[in-house]
Coordinates of C-alpha atoms and ligand atoms in Angstrom, one line a residue:
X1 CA 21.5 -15.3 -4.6
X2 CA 19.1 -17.2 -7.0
X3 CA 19.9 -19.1 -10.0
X4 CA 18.4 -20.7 -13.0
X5 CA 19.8 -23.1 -15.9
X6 CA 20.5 -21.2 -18.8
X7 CA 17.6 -22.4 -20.7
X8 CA 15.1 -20.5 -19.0
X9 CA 15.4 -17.1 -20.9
X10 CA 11.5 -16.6 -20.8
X11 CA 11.8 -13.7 -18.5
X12 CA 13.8 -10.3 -18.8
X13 CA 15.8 -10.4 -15.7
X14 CA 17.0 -13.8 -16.8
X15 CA 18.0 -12.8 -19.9
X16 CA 22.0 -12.3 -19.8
X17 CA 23.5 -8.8 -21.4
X18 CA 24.3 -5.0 -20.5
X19 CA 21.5 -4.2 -18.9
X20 CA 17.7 -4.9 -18.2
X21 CA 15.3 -2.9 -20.7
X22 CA 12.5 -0.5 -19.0
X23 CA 10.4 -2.3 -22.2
X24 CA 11.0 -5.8 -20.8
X25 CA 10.1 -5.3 -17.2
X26 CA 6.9 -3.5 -18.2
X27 CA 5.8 -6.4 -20.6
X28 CA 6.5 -8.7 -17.8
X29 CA 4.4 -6.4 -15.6
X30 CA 1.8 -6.0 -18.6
X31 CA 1.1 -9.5 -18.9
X32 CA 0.5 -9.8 -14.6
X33 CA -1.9 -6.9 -15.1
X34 CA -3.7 -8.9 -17.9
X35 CA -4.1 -12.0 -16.3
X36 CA -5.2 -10.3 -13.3
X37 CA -8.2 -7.8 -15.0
X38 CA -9.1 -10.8 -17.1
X39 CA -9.0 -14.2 -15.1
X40 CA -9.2 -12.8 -10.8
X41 CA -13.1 -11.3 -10.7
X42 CA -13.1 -10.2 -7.1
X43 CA -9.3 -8.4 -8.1
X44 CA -11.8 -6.1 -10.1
X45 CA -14.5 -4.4 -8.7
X46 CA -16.6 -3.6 -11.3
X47 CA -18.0 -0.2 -10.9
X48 CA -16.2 2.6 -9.5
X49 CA -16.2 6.0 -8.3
X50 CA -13.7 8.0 -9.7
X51 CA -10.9 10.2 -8.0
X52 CA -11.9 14.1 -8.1
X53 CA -9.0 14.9 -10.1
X54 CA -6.8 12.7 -12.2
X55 CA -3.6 13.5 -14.1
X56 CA -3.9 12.8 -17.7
X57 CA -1.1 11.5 -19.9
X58 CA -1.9 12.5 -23.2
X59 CA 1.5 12.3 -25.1
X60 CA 4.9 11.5 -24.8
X61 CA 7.6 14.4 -26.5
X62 CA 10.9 15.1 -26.7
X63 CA 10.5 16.7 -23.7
X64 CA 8.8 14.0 -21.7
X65 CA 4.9 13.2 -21.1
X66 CA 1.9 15.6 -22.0
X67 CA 0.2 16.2 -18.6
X68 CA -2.7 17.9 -17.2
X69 CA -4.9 17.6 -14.1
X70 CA -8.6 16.8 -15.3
X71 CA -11.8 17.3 -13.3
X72 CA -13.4 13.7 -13.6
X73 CA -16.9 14.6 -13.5
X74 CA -17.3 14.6 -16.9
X75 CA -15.7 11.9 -17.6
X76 CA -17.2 8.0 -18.0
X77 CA -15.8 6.0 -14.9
X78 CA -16.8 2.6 -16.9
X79 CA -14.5 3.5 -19.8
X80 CA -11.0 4.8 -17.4
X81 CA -8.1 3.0 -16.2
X82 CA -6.0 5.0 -13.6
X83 CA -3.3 3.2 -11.4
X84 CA -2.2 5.5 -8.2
X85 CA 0.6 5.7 -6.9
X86 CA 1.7 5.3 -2.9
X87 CA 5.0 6.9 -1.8
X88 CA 6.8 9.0 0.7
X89 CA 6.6 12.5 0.4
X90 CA 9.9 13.2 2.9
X91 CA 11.2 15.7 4.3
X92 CA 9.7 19.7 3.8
X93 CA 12.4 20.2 1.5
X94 CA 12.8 17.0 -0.5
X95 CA 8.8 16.6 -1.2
X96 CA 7.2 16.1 -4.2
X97 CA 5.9 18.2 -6.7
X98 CA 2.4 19.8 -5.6
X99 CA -0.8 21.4 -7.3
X100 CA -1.7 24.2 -4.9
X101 CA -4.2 27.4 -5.7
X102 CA -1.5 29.2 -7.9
X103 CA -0.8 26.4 -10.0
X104 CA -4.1 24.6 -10.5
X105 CA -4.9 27.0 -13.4
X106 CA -1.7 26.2 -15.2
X107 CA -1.9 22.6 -14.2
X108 CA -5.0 22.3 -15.8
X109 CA -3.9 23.7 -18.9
X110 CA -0.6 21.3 -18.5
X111 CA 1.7 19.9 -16.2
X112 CA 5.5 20.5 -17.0
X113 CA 7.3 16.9 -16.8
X114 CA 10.6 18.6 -16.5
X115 CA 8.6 19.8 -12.8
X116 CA 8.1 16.8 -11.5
X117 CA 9.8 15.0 -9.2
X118 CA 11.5 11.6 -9.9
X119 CA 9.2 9.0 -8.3
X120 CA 6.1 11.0 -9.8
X121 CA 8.2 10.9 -13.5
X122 CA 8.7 7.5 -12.9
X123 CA 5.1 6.5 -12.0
X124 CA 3.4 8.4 -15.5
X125 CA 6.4 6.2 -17.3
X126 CA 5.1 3.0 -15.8
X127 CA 1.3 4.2 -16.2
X128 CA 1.8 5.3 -19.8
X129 CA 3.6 1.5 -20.7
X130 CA 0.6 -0.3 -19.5
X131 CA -1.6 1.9 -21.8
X132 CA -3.3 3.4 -19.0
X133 CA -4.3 7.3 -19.6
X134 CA -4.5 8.2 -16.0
X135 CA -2.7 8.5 -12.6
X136 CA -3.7 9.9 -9.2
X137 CA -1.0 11.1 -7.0
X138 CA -2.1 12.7 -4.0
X139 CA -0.1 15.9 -3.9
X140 CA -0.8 16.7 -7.3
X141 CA -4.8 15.6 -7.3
X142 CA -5.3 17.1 -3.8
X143 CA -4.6 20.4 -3.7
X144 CA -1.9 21.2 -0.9
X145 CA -2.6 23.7 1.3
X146 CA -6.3 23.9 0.7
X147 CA -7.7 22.8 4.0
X148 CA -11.0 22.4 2.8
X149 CA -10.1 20.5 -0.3
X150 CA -7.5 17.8 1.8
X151 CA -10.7 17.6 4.4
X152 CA -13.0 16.1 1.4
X153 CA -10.5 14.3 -0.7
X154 CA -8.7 12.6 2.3
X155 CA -11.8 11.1 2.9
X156 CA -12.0 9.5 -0.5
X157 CA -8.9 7.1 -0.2
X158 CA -11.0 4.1 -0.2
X159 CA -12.4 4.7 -3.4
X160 CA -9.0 6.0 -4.7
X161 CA -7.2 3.4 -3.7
X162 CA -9.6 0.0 -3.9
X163 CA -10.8 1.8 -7.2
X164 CA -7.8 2.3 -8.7
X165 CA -6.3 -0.6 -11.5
X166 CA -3.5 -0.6 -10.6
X167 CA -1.5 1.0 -7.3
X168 CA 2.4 1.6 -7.7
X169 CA 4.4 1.3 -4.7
X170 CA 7.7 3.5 -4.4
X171 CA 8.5 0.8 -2.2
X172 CA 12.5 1.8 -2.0
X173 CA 12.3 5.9 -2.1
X174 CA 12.3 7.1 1.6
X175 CA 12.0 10.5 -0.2
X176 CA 9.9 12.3 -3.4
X177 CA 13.0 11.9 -5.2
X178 CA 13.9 8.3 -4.8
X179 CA 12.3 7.2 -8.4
X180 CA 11.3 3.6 -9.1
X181 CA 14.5 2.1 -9.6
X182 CA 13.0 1.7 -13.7
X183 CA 16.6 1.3 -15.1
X184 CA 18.9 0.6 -12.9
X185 CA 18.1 -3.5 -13.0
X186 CA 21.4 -5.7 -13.4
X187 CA 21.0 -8.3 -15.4
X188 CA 21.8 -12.1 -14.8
X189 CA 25.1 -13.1 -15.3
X190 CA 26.4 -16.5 -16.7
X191 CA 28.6 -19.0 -14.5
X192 CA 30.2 -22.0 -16.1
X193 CA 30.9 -25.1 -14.3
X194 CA 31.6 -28.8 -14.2
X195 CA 29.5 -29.9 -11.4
X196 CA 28.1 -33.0 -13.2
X197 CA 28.9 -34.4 -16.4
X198 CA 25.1 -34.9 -16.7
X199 CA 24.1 -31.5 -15.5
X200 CA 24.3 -28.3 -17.7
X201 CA 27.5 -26.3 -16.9
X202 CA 26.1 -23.5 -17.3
X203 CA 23.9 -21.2 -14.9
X204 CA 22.4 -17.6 -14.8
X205 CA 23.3 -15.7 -11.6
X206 CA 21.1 -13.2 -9.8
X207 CA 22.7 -11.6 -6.5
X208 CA 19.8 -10.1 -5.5
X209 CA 16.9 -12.1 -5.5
X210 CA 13.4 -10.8 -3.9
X211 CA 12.9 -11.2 -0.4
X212 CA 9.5 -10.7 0.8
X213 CA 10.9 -9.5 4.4
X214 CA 13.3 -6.4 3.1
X215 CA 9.9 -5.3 1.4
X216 CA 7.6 -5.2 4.5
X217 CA 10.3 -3.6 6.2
X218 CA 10.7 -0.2 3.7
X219 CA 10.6 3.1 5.3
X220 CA 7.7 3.2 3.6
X221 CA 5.6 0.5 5.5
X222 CA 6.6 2.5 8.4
X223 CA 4.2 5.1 7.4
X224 CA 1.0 5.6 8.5
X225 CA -0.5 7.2 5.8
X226 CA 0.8 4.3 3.5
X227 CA -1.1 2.4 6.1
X228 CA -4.6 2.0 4.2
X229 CA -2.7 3.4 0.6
X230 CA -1.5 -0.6 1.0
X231 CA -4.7 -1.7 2.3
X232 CA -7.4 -1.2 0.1
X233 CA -6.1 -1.7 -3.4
X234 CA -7.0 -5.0 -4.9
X235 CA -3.6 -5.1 -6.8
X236 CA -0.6 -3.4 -6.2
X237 CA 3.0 -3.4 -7.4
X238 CA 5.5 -2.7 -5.4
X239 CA 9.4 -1.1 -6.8
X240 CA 12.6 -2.5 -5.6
X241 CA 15.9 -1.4 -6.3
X242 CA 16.5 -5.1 -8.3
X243 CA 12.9 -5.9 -9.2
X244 CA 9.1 -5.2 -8.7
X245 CA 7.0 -7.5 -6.8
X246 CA 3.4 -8.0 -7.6
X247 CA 0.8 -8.6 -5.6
X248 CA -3.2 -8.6 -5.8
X249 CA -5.5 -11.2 -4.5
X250 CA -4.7 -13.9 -6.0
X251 CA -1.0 -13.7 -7.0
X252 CA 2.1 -12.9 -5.1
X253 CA 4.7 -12.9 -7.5
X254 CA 8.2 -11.2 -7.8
X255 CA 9.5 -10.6 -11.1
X256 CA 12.7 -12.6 -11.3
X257 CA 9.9 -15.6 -10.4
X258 CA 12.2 -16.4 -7.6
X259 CA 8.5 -15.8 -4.9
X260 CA 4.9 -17.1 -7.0
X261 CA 2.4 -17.6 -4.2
X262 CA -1.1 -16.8 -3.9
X263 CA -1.0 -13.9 -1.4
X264 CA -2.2 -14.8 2.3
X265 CA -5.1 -13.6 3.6
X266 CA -5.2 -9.8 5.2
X267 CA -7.6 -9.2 8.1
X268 CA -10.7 -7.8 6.7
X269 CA -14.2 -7.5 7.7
X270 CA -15.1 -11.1 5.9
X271 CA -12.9 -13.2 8.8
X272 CA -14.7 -15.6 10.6
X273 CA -14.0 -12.9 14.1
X274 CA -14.1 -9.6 12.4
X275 CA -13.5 -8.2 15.9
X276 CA -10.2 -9.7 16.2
X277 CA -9.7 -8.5 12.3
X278 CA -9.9 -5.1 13.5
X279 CA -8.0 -5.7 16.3
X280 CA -5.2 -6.5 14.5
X281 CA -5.4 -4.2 12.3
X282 CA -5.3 -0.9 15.1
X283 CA -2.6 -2.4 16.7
X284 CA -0.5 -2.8 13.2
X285 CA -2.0 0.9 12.3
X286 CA -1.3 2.4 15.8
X287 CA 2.5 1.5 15.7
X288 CA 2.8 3.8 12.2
X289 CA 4.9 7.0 12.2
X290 CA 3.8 10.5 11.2
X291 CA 4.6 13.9 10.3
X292 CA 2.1 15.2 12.0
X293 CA 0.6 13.4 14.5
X294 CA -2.7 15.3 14.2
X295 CA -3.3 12.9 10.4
X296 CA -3.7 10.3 12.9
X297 CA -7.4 9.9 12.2
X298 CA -7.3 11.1 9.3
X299 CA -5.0 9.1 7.7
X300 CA -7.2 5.8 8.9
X301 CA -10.7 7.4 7.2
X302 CA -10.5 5.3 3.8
X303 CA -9.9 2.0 5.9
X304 CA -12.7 2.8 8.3
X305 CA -15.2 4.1 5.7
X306 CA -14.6 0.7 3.3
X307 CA -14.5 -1.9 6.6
X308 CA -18.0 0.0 7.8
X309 CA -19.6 -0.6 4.5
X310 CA -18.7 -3.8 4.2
X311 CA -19.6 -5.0 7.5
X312 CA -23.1 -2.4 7.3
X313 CA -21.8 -1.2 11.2
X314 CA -21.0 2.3 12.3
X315 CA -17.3 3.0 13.9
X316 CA -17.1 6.2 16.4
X317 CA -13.2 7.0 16.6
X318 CA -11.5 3.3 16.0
X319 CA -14.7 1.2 18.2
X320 CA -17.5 -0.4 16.9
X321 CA -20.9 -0.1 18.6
X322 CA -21.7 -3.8 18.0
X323 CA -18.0 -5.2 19.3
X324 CA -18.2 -2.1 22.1
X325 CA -17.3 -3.8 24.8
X326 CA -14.5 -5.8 23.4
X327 CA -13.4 -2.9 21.4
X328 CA -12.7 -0.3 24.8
X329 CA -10.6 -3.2 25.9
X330 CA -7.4 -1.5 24.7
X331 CA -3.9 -1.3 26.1
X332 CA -0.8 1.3 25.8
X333 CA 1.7 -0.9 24.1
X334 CA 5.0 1.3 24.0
X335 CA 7.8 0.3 21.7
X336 CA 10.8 -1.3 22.7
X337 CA 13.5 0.1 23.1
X338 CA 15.5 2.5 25.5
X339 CA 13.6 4.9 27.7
X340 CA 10.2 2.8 26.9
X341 CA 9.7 3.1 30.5
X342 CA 10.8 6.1 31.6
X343 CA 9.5 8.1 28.6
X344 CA 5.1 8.4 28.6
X345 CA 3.6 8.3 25.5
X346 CA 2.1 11.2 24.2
X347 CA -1.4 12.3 24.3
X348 CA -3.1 12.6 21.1
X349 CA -2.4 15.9 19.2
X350 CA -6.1 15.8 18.2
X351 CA -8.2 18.5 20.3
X352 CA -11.5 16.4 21.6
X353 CA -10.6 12.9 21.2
X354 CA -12.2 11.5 24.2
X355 CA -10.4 8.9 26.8
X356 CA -12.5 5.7 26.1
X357 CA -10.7 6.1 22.2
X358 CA -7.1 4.3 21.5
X359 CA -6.9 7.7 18.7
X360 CA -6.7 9.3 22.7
X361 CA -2.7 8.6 22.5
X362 CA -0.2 8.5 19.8
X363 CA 1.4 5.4 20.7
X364 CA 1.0 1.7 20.0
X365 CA -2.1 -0.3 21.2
X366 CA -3.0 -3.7 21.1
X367 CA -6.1 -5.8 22.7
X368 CA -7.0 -7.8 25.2
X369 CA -9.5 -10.6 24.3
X370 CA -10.9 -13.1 26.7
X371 CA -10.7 -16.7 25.8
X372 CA -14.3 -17.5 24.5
X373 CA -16.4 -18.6 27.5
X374 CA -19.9 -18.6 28.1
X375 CA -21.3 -14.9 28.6
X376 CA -22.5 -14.1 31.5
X377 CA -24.8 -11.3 30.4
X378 CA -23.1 -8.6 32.4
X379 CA -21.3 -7.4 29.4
X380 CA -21.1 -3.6 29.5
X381 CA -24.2 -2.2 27.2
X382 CA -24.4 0.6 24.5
X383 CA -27.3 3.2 25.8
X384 CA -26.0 5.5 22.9
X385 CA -22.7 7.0 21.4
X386 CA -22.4 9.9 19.1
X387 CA -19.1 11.8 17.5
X388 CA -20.0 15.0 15.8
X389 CA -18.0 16.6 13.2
X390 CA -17.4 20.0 11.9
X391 CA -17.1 18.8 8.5
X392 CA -16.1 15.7 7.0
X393 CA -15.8 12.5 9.6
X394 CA -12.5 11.9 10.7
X395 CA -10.8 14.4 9.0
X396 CA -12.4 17.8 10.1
X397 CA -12.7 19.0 14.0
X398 CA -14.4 16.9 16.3
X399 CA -17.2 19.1 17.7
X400 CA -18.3 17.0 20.4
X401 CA -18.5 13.0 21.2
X402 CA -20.5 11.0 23.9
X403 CA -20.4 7.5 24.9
X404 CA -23.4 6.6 27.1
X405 CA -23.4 3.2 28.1
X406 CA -25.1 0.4 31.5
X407 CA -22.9 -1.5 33.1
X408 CA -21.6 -1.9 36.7
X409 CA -19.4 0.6 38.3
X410 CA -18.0 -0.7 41.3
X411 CA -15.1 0.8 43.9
X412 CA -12.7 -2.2 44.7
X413 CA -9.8 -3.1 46.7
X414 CA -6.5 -3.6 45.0
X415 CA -4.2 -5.2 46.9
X416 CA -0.7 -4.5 45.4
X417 CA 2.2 -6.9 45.7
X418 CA 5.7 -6.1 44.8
X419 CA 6.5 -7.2 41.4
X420 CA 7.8 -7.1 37.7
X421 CA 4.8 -7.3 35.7
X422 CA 2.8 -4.9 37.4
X423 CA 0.4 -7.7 39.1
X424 CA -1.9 -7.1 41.7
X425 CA -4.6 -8.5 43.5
X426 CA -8.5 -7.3 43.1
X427 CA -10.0 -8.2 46.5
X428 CA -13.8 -8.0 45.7
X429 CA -15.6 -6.8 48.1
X430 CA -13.3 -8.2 50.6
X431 CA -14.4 -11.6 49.5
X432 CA -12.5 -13.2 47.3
X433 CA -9.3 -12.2 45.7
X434 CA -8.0 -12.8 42.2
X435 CA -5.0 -12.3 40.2
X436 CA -5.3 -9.4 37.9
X437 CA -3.4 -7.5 35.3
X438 CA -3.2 -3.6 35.3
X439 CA -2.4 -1.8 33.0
X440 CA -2.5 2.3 33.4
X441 CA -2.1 4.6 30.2
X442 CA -0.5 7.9 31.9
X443 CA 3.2 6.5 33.3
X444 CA 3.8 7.3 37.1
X445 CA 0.2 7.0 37.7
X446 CA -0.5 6.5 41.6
X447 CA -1.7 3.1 41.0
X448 CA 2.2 2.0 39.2
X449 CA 4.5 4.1 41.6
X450 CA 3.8 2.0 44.6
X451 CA 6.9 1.1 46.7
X452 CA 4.9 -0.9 49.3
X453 CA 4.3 -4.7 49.2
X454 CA 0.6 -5.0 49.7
X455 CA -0.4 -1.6 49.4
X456 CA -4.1 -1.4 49.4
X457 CA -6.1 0.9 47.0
X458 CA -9.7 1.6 46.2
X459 CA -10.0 1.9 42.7
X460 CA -13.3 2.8 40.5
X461 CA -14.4 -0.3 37.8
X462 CA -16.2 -0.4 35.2
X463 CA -17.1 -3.4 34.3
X464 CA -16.5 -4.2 30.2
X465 CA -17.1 -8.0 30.0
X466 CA -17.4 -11.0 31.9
X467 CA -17.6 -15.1 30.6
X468 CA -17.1 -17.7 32.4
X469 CA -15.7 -20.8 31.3
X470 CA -12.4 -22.9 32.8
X471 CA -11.6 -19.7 34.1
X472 CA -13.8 -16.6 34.5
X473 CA -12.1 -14.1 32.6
X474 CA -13.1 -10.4 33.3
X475 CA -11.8 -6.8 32.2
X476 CA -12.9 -3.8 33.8
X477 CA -11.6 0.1 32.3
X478 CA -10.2 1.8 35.5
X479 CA -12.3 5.3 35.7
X480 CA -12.0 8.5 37.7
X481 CA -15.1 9.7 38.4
X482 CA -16.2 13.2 37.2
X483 CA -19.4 15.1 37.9
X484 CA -23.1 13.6 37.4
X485 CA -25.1 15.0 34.6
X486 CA -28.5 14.5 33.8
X487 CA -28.5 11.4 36.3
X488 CA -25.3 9.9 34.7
X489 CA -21.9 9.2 36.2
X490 CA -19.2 11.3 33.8
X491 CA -16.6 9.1 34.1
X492 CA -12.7 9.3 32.7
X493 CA -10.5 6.0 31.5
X494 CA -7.1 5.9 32.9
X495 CA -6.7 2.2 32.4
X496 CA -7.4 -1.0 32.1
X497 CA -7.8 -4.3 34.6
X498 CA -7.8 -7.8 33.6
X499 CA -8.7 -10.8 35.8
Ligands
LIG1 ZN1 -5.5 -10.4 -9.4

């Protein structure tokens, strides 16, 4: 619940009556968008490259909007406001409206409102009362079915989305159908009182006031092609059932006023550790749901494409060659839950993804990073790594990848000992023995399914990085050992070993 005295009527959802006008909230939202294009500089990029295809609103009838999908190539990307719109498509049957080869002529001609679904309806409403002419949607401005035309547009998302003036969130529609909640706002209701004789006896009543943890926890956030859809725009608002909630660089504000914060930082390429930026973002990405678990890479190709050009590095399937050996450093990390360790996480549904990549398996990942110590220069090194494509990177078939790297590949003892959290002891060289961590990605691998207290297995190390500070911290990837080509060792990952 959130209240306010009486005398501050200033804002729609504030103002007592029957109900809360769709006009009133988009003024509200009008005059957020205007502060933000005129008075936040890095909220607007400046120059742009336009969607493929945008829907045009031309005119609203008796009959709704005047739509129709436009080409934008001949059109003047200095002089076009579009917003885009991010939302969840649903089931098969309860998806949204969709341009596919036997429509596009018609839809370029016109769209029919009366097709459209609600949350698409709802998004031209909102676009058309901010006096914006254009709106991408990506089932009606990629053209569904059209494997060649998803492989290029999907691609594009960074530009879409960090291009786009505005992105609307259907942040409460777990389906196509859902809508924006435009006028279904109650309004604030009066309570009289005699709390003080000195006070007002009079307050305005909200039930429902924002709350900044029901919206990260949507269906939609849950998504992972919403993943970067949230990502890269610069300002974004997002539809509740009670209110919208805006948010760009330098504003977080819901519209009952009852949140106005500058919005926190997200991890981006600009932190002072970009690695560890990254890093949290793949293990936020890698815990997203999806239809099909093949979009997997796909879905993360606007991200990647806008973090490598801002950062001038080159990413091969989720790893950076300059952060390589902190980047192979990764972890299975299955949800909680019942069954998390009885049921294995999947492999990924992606043909060729090889084993040194998290995209490898569909499941959550997460990190290890050392404490900073000094290097000790025995840090695995990049010889050379290449991903080819069929077509477009990351969204077309991977052709063939290879990861060639120096470092030192060592056999070593590990000397298990019975316990909880999977512990053992790494006896180098029959030397010295340390405490290590292991962590193994296929469940009821040999080196997990020991009964034996101080079991003793050889296992094959590569070596990823080693510092030495209070404590010389060390990670190794656990390999099998394939063939030898052209004088290198072909090596598998099957886990990973922290001391
Ligand atoms: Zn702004």
């Amino acid at each position: 619940m959130s209240m306010t005295e009486t005398s501050d009527r200033s804002r729609p959802l504030w103002t007592p009556g029957n109900r809360v006008s769709f006009a009133s909230r988009m003024r509200r939202l009008k005059e957020l968008l205007h502060e933000c294009w005129d008075s936040h500089e890095d909220c607007n990029p400046g120059s742009t490259v336009l969607p493929t295809r945008l829907v045009e609103i031309t005119a609203e009838g008796q009959d709704g909007f005047y739509l129709r999908l436009v080409d934008t190539d001949l059109l003047d990307s200095t002089k076009i406001r579009y917003s885009a719109l991010s939302h969840c498509w649903g089931s098969a049957s309860s998806g949204p409206s969709k341009t596919t080869q036997a429509n596009l002529y018609l839809y370029r001609r016109r769209i029919p409102y009366s097709d459209l679904t609600q949350t698409i309806k709802d998004a031209v409403r909102v676009t058309s009362a901010l006096d914006m002419r254009y709106l991408w949607v990506d089932s009606l401005c990629i053209i569904q079915g059209d494997a060649k035309d998803w492989e290029t547009e999907a691609t594009r998302m960074a530009g879409v989305f960090g291009g786009s003036d505005l992105t609307i969130v259907a942040n409460a529609s777990s389906d196509a159908h859902g809508g924006l909640f435009l006028d279904s706002v109650a309004p604030a209701v009066v309570v009289r009182g005699q709390a003080d004789a000195n006070v007002s006896d009079s307050w305005l009543l909200r039930w429902h006031p924002a709350d900044l943890d029901v919206l990260k926890a949507s269906v939609l956030r849950t998504r992972g092609w919403v993943f970067q859809e949230l990502w890269l725009p610069r300002k974004k608002v997002f539809f509740e059932m009670d209110q919208f909630v805006w948010d760009c660089r330098h504003r977080l504000a819901a519209e009952d006023d009852s949140h106005h914060s500058p919005e926190g930082q997200r991890a981006s390429p600009t932190d002072p550790n970009p690695s560890m930026a990254w890093q949290r973002v793949v293990g936020a990405y890698s815990q997203k749901n999806f239809s099909y678990r093949s979009d997997r890479l796909a879905a993360l190709a606007g991200l990647t494409q806008w973090w490598s050009l801002e950062c001038k590095q080159a990413s091969f399937l989720g790893i950076w060659k300059e952060t390589l050996a902190r980047d192979l450093a990764w972890a299975l990390t299955p949800e909680d839950g019942p069954g998390k360790d009885t049921i294995p996480p999947s492999k990924s549904a992606i043909p060729g993804v090889p084993s040194w990549s998290w995209f490898s398996w569909d499941c959550g990942v997460s990190f290890w990073s050392p404490k900073a110590g000094e290097s000790t220069g025995l840090d695995l090194q990049l010889l050379d790594c290449d991903v080819r494509w069929r077509g477009e990177a990351m969204t077309s078939d991977i052709l063939m990848t290879r990861l060639r790297v120096r470092g030192l590949l060592k056999s070593l003892e590990l000397v298990h000992e019975v316990s909880e959290d999977e512990s053992a002891r790494l006896s180098v060289e029959n030397y010295t023995t340390v405490e290590c961590h292991i962590t193994v990605d296929e469940f009821g691998s040999y080196i997990l399914t020991h009964e034996d207290a101080s079991r003793i297995e050889t296992a094959d190390c590569l070596l990823l990085s080693c510092s030495v500070g209070e404590k010389t911290a060390m990670s190794f990837m656990l390999v099998k050992r394939l063939a030898i080509v052209e004088g290198f060792q072909v090596c598998q990952r099957y886990g990973l070993e922290l001391v």
